[in-house]
Coordinates of C-alpha atoms and ligand atoms in Angstrom, one line a residue:
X17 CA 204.1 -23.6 -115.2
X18 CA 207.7 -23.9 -116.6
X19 CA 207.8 -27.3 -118.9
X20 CA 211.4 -27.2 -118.2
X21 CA 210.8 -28.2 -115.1
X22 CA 211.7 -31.5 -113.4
X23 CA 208.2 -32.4 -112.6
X24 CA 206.7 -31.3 -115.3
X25 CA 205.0 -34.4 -116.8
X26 CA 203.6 -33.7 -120.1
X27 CA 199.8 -35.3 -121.3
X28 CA 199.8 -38.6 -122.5
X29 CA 199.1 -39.3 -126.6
X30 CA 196.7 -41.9 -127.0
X31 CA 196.6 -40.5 -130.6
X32 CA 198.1 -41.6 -133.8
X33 CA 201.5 -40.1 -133.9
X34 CA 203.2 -37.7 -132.9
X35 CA 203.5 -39.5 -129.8
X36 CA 204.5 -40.0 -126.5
X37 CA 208.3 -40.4 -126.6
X38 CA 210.8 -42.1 -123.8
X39 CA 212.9 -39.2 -121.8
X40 CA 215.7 -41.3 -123.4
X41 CA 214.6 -40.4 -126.8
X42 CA 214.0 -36.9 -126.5
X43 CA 217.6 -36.1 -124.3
X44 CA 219.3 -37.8 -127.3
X45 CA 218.2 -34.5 -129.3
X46 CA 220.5 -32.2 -126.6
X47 CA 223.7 -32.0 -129.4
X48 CA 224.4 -30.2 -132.2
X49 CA 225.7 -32.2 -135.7
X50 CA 226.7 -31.1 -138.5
X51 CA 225.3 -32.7 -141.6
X52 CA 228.9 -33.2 -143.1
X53 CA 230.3 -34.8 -139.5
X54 CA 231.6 -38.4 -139.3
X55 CA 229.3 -39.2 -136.7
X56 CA 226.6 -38.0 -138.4
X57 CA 227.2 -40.3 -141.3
X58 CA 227.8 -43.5 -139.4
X59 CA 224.4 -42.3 -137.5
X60 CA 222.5 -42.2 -141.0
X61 CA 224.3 -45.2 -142.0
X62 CA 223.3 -47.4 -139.0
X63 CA 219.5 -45.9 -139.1
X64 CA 219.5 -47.4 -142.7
X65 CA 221.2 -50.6 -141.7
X66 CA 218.5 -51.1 -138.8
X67 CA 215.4 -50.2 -141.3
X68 CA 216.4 -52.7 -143.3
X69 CA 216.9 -55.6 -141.1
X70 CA 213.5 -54.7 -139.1
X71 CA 211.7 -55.5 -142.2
X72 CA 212.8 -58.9 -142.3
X73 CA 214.6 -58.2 -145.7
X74 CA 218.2 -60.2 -145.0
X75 CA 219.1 -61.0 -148.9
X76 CA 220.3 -57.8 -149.5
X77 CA 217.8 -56.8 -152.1
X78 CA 216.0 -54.0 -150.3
X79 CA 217.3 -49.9 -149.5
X80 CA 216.0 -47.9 -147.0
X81 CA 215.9 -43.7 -147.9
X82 CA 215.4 -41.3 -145.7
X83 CA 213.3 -38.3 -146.6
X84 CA 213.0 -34.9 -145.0
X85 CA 209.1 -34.1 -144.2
X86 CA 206.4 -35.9 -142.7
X87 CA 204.9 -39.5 -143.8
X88 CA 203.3 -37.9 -146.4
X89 CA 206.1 -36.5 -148.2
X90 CA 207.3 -39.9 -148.5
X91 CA 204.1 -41.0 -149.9
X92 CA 203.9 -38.5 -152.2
X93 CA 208.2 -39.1 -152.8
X94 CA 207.4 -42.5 -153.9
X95 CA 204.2 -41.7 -156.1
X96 CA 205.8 -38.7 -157.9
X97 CA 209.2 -40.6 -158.6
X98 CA 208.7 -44.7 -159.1
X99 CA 205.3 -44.2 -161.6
X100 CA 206.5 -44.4 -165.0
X101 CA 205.8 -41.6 -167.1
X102 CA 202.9 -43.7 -168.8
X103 CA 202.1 -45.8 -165.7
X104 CA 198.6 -46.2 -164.0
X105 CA 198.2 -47.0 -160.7
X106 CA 195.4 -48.9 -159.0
X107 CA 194.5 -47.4 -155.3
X108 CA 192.8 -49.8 -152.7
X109 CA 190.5 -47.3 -150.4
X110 CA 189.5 -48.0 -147.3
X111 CA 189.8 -44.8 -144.9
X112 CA 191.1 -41.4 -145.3
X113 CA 195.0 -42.6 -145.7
X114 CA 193.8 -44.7 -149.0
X115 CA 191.8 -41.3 -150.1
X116 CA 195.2 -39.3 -149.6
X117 CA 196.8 -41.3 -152.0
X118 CA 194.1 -40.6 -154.7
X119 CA 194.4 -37.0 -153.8
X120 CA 198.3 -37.2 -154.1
X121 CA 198.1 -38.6 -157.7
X122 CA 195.2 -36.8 -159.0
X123 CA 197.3 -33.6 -157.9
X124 CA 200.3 -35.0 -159.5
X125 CA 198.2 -35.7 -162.7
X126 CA 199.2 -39.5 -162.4
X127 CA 196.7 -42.0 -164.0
X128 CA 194.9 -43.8 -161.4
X129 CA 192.2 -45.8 -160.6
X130 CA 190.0 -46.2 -157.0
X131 CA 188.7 -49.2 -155.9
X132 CA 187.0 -48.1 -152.7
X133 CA 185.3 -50.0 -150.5
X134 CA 183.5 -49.2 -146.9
X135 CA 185.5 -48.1 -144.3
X136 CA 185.1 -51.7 -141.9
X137 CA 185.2 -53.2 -144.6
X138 CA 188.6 -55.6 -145.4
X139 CA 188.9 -54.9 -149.4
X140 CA 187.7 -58.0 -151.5
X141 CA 189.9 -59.8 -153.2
X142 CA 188.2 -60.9 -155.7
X143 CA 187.6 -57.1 -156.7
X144 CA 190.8 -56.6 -156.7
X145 CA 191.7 -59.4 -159.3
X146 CA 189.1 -58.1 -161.5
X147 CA 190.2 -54.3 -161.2
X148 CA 193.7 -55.3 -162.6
X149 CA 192.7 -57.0 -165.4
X150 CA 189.5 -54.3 -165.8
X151 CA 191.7 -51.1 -165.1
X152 CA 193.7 -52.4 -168.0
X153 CA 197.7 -51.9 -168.0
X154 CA 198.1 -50.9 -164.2
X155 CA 201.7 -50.4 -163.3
X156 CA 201.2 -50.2 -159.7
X157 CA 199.2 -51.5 -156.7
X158 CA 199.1 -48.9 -153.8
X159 CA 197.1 -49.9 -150.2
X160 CA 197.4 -49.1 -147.0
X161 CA 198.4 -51.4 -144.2
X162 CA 196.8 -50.3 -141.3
X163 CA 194.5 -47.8 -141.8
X164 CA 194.7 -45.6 -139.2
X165 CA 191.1 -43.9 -140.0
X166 CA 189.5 -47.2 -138.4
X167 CA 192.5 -49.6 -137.4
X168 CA 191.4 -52.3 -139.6
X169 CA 194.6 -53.8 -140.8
X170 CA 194.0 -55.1 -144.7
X171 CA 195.4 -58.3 -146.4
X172 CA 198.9 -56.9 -148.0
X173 CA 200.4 -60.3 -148.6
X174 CA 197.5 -61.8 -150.8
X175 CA 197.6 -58.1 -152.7
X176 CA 201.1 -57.9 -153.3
X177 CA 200.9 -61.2 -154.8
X178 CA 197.6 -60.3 -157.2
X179 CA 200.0 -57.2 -157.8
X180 CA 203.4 -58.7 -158.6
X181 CA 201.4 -61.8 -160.7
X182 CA 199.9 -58.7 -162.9
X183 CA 203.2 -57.4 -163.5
X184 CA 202.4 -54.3 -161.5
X185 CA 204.8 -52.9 -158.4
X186 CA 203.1 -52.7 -154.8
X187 CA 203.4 -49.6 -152.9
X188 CA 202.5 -50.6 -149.3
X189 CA 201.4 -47.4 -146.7
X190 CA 202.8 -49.0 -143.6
X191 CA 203.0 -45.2 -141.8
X192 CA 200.7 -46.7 -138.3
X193 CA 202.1 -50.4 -138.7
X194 CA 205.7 -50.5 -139.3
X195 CA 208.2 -52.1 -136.4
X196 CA 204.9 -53.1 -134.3
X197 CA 203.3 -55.7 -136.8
X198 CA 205.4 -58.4 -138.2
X199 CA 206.0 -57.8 -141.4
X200 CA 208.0 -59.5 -144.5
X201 CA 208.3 -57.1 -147.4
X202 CA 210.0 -60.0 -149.8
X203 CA 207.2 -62.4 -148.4
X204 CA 204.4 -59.8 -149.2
X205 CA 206.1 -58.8 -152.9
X206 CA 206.4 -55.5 -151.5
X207 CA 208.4 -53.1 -153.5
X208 CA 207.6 -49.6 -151.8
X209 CA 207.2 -49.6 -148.2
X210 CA 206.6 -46.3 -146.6
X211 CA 206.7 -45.4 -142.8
X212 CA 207.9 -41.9 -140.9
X213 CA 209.9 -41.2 -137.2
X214 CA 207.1 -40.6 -135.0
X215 CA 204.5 -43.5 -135.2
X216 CA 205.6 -46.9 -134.3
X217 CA 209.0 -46.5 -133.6
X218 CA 208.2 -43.8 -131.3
X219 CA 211.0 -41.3 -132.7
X220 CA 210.5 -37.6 -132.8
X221 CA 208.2 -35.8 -136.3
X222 CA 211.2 -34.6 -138.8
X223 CA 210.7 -37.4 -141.7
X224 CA 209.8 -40.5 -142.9
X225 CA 211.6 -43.2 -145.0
X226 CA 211.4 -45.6 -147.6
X227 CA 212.1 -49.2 -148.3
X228 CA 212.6 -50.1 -151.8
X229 CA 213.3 -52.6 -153.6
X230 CA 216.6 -52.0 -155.6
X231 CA 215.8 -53.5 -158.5
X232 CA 212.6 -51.5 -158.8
X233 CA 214.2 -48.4 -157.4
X234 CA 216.8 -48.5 -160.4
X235 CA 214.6 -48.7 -162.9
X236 CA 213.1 -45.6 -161.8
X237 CA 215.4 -43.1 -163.5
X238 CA 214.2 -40.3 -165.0
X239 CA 210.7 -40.3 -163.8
X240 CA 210.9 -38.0 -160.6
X241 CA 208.6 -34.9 -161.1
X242 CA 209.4 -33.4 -158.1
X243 CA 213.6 -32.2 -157.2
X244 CA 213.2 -32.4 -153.4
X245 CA 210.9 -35.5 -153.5
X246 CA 213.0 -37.5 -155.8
X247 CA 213.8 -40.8 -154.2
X248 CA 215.9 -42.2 -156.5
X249 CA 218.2 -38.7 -156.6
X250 CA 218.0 -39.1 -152.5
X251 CA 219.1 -42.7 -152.2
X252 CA 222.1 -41.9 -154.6
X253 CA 223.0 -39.4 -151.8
X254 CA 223.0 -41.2 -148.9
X255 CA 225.3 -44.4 -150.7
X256 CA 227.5 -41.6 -152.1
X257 CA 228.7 -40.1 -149.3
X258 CA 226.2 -41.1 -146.9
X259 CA 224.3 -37.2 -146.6
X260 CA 221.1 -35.9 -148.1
X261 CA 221.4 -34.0 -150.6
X262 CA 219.5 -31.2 -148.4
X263 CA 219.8 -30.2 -144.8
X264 CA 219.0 -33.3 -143.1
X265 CA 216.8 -33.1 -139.7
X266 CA 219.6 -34.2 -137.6
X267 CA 217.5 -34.0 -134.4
X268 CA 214.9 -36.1 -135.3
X269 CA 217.7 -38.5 -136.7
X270 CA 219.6 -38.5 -133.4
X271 CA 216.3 -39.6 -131.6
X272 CA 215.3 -42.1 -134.0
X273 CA 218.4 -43.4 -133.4
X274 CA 217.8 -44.1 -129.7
X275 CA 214.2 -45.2 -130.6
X276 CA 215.4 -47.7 -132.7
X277 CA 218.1 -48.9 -129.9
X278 CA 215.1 -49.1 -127.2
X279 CA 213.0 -50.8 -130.3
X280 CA 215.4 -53.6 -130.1
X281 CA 216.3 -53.2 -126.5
X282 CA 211.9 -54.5 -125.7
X283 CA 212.8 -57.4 -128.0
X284 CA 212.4 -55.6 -131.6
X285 CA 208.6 -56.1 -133.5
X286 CA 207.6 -59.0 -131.6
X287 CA 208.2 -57.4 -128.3
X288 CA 206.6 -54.1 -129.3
X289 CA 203.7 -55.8 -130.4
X290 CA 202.8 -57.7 -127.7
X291 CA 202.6 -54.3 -125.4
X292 CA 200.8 -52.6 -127.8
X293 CA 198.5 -55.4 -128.0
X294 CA 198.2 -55.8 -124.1
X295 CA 197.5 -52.1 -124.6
X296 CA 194.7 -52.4 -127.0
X297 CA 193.1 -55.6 -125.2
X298 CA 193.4 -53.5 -122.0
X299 CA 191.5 -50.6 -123.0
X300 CA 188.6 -52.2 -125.2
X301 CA 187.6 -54.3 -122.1
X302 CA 187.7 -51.3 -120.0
X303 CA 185.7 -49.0 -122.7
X304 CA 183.3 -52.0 -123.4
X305 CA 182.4 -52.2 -119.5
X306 CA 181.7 -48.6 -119.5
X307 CA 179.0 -49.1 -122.3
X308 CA 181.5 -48.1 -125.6
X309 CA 181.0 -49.6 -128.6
X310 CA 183.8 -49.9 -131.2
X311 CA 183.1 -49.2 -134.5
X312 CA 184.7 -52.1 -136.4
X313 CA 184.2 -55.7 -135.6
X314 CA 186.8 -57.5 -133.2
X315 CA 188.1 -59.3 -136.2
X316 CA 188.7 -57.1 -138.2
X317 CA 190.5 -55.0 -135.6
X318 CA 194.1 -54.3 -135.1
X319 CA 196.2 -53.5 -131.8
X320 CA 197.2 -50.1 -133.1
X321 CA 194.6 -47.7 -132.9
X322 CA 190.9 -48.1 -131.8
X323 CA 187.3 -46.5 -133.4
X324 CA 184.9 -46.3 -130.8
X325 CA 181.3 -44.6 -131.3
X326 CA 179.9 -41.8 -129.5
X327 CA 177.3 -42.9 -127.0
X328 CA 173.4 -42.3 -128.2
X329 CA 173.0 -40.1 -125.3
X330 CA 172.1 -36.3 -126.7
X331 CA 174.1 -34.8 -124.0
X332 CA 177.4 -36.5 -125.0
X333 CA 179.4 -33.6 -127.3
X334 CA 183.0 -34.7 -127.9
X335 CA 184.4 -31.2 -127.8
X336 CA 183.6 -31.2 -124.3
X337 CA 184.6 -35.2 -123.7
X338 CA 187.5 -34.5 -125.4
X339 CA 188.4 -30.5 -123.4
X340 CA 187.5 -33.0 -120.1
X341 CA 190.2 -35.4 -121.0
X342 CA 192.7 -33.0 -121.8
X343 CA 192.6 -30.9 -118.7
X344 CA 192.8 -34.5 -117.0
X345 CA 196.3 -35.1 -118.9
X346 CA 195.2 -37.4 -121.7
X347 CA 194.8 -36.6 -125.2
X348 CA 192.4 -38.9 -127.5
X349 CA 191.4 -38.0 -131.2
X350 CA 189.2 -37.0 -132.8
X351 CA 187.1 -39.7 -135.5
X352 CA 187.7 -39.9 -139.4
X353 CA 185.0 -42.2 -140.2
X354 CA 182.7 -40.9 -142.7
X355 CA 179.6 -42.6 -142.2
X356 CA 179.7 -42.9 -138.4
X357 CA 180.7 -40.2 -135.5
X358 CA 183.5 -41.9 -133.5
X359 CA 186.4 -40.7 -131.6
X360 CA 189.8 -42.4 -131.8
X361 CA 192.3 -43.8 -129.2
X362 CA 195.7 -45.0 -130.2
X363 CA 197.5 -47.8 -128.3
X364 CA 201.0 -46.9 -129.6
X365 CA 203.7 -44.5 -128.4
X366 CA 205.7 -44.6 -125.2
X367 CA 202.4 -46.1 -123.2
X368 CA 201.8 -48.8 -121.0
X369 CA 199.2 -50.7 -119.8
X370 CA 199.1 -48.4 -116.2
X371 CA 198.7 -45.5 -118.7
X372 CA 195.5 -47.0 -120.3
X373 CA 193.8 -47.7 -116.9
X374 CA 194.6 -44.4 -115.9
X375 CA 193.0 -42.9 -119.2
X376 CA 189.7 -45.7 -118.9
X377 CA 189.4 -44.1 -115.1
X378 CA 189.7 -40.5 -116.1
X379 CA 187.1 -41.5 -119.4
X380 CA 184.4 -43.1 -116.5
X381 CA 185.2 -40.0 -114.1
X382 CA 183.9 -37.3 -117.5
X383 CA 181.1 -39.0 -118.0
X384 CA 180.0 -38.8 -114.6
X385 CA 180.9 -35.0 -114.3
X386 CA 179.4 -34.6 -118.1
X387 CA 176.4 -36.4 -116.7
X388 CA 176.2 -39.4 -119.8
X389 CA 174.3 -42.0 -119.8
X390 CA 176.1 -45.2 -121.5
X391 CA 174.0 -48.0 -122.6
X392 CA 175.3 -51.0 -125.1
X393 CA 172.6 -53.0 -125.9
X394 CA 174.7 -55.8 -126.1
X395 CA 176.8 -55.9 -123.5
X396 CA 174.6 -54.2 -120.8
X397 CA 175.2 -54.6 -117.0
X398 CA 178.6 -54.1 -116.9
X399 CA 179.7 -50.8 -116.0
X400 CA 182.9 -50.8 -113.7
X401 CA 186.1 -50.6 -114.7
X402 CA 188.9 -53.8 -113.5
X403 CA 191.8 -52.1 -112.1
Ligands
LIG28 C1 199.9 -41.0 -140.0 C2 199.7 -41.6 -141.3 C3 200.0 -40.9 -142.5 C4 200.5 -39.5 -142.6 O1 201.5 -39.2 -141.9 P1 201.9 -37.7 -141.7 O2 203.2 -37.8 -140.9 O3 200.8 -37.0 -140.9 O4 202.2 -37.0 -143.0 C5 199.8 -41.6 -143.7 N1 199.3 -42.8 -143.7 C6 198.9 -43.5 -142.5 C7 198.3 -44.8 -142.6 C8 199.1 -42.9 -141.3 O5 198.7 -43.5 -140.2

């Protein structure tokens, strides 16, 4: 079939980004700017503007830069040009995002230390106080807000302020999180927050940006050890003359746009939330009445993106659960847990709570055709799904 088409409906995400996008957001895409044209600059100007105020940063002290690439180039951006020459930094690991920033600066030949702990596990603080002062001289605190391995969502505020009391800067991973969890970066001593287009703010994949403390992000100079990643070189860009210094991905910027315009338009963070959360709560009651367990306790657990286990039943493959979904229009993920098989499904993008009941009665109908048998010990009995 022609995907042009009127009718054509595409599969839903429930995945972690990229994501279902509003029709809104993609036709914003249909022009053609140049990276030099007026409107283009106000555009990249206004994006910047909107960043900014959607941390809840209103004193003026904070910059948002745009980078070209996905969320990880922005990682790596802010890695490879805020660490001092000399610096160390201290990595809090939890998941598979936490073990990409260890990989980022061992590749980078950055001193670092890992302080890993299990992955539903919320990282103890107290092991965190003692790292800095073990670790010896750290220079930065990097963590991960969500991570998006499990969906646990760790403690950011009581980190930043071990972090910023030991002299060090925090560098928060907010990639899953940003502009669907309230969030204070002054509050939480955040120096470096990091996010991308395509997750919570349901733009288009093209790049991610950076919100930086100034004062941090001028004493900076002369430590980038990548050109194209250099965030301090980029920001100088953008206040120059308002352009990157490289050909910017004026698509994705023109969509982001519009995604931050609807952001606002369902009553900004708070708003987005509380769909995302109606999401969430929908589809763990509907999964725990089929007989799914979720991987991390309830507590622990944020709105954005949900662990579940595989069923103990030895006919239940996920290539096939998975294949079965997909040709039914929904596309789940797979699992990045290390010590558990699970599969993942995300609560975020351009869904609603209709689009989770319709992906809870398309899960019940493959195991039926798959022929699973589902059994929670602890919440036997229930098997139907509410509609
Ligand atoms: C998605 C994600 C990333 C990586 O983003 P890419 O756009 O795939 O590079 C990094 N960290 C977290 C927490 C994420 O959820």
């Amino acid at each position: 079939m022609d995907q042009a088409l009127p009718g054509w409906k595409d599969k839903v995400l429930f995945t972690p980004g990229p994501l279902t996008t509003s029709r809104s957001v993609k036709q914003a895409m249909l022009r053609d700017l140049g990276s030099r044209d007026f409107a283009f600059i106000e555009l990249v100007r206004d994006i910047r503007r909107r960043l900014v105020a959607l941390g809840g940063c209103r004193d003026g002290a904070y910059e948002a830069v745009l980078m070209q690439g996905s969320g990880t180039f922005s990682v790596e951006a802010v890695f490879s040009s805020t660490v001092r020459p000399d610096g160390k930094v201290l990595v809090i690991v939890n998941g598979a995002y936490g073990e990409r920033m260890v990989k980022i600066l061992k590749t980078l030949r950055i001193d670092h230390a890992p302080l890993v702990f299990a992955e539903d596990q919320i990282p103890d603080l107290e092991a965190v106080e003692r790292a800095l002062t073990d670790a010896g001289r750290v220079s930065c605190v990097a963590v991960v807000h969500c991570e998006t391995t499990t969906g646990i969502i760790n403690p950011i505020k009581e980190i930043g302020a071990m972090a910023k009391a030991a002299g060090a800067t925090f560098f928060v991973d907010a990639m899953s999180s940003f502009g669907a969890v309230p969030l204070d970066l002054a509050a939480c001593s955040i120096d470096y927050l990091v996010s991308s287009a395509n997750k919570c703010i349901e733009g288009v994949p093209g790049f991610g940006f950076v919100l930086a403390r100034r004062d941090a992000l001028l004493q900076t100079e002369g430590y980038a050890r990548s050109v194209s990643l250099d965030l301090l070189s980029q920001w100088r860009g953008l206040e120059v003359n308002g352009q990157f210094r490289f050909t910017p991905p004026t698509h994705a910027l023109l969509a982001f746009h519009q995604a931050l315009l609807e952001l606002e338009a369902e009553g900004g963070v708070e708003g987005r939330a509380a769909r995302y959360r109606a999401n969430y709560e929908t589809l763990v009651d509907g999964m725990r009445a089929l007989g799914f367990d979720e991987y991390l306790p309830a507590v622990d657990q944020g709105y954005i993106i949900t662990s579940f286990r595989y069923p103990q039943d030895p006919a239940f493959s996920f290539e096939s659960f998975y294949a079965s979904l997909n040709d039914k229009g929904y596309v789940i993920y797979p699992g990045k847990v290390s010590n558990a098989d699970c599969f993942r499904i995300g609560n975020i993008g351009r869904i609603f709570e209709s689009d989770v009941r319709d992906l809870l009665r398309a899960i019940r109908e493959t195991i039926d055709e798959l022929g699973i048998e589902l059994s929670a010990p602890t919440r036997a009995g229930a098997r139907s799904v509410s509609r």
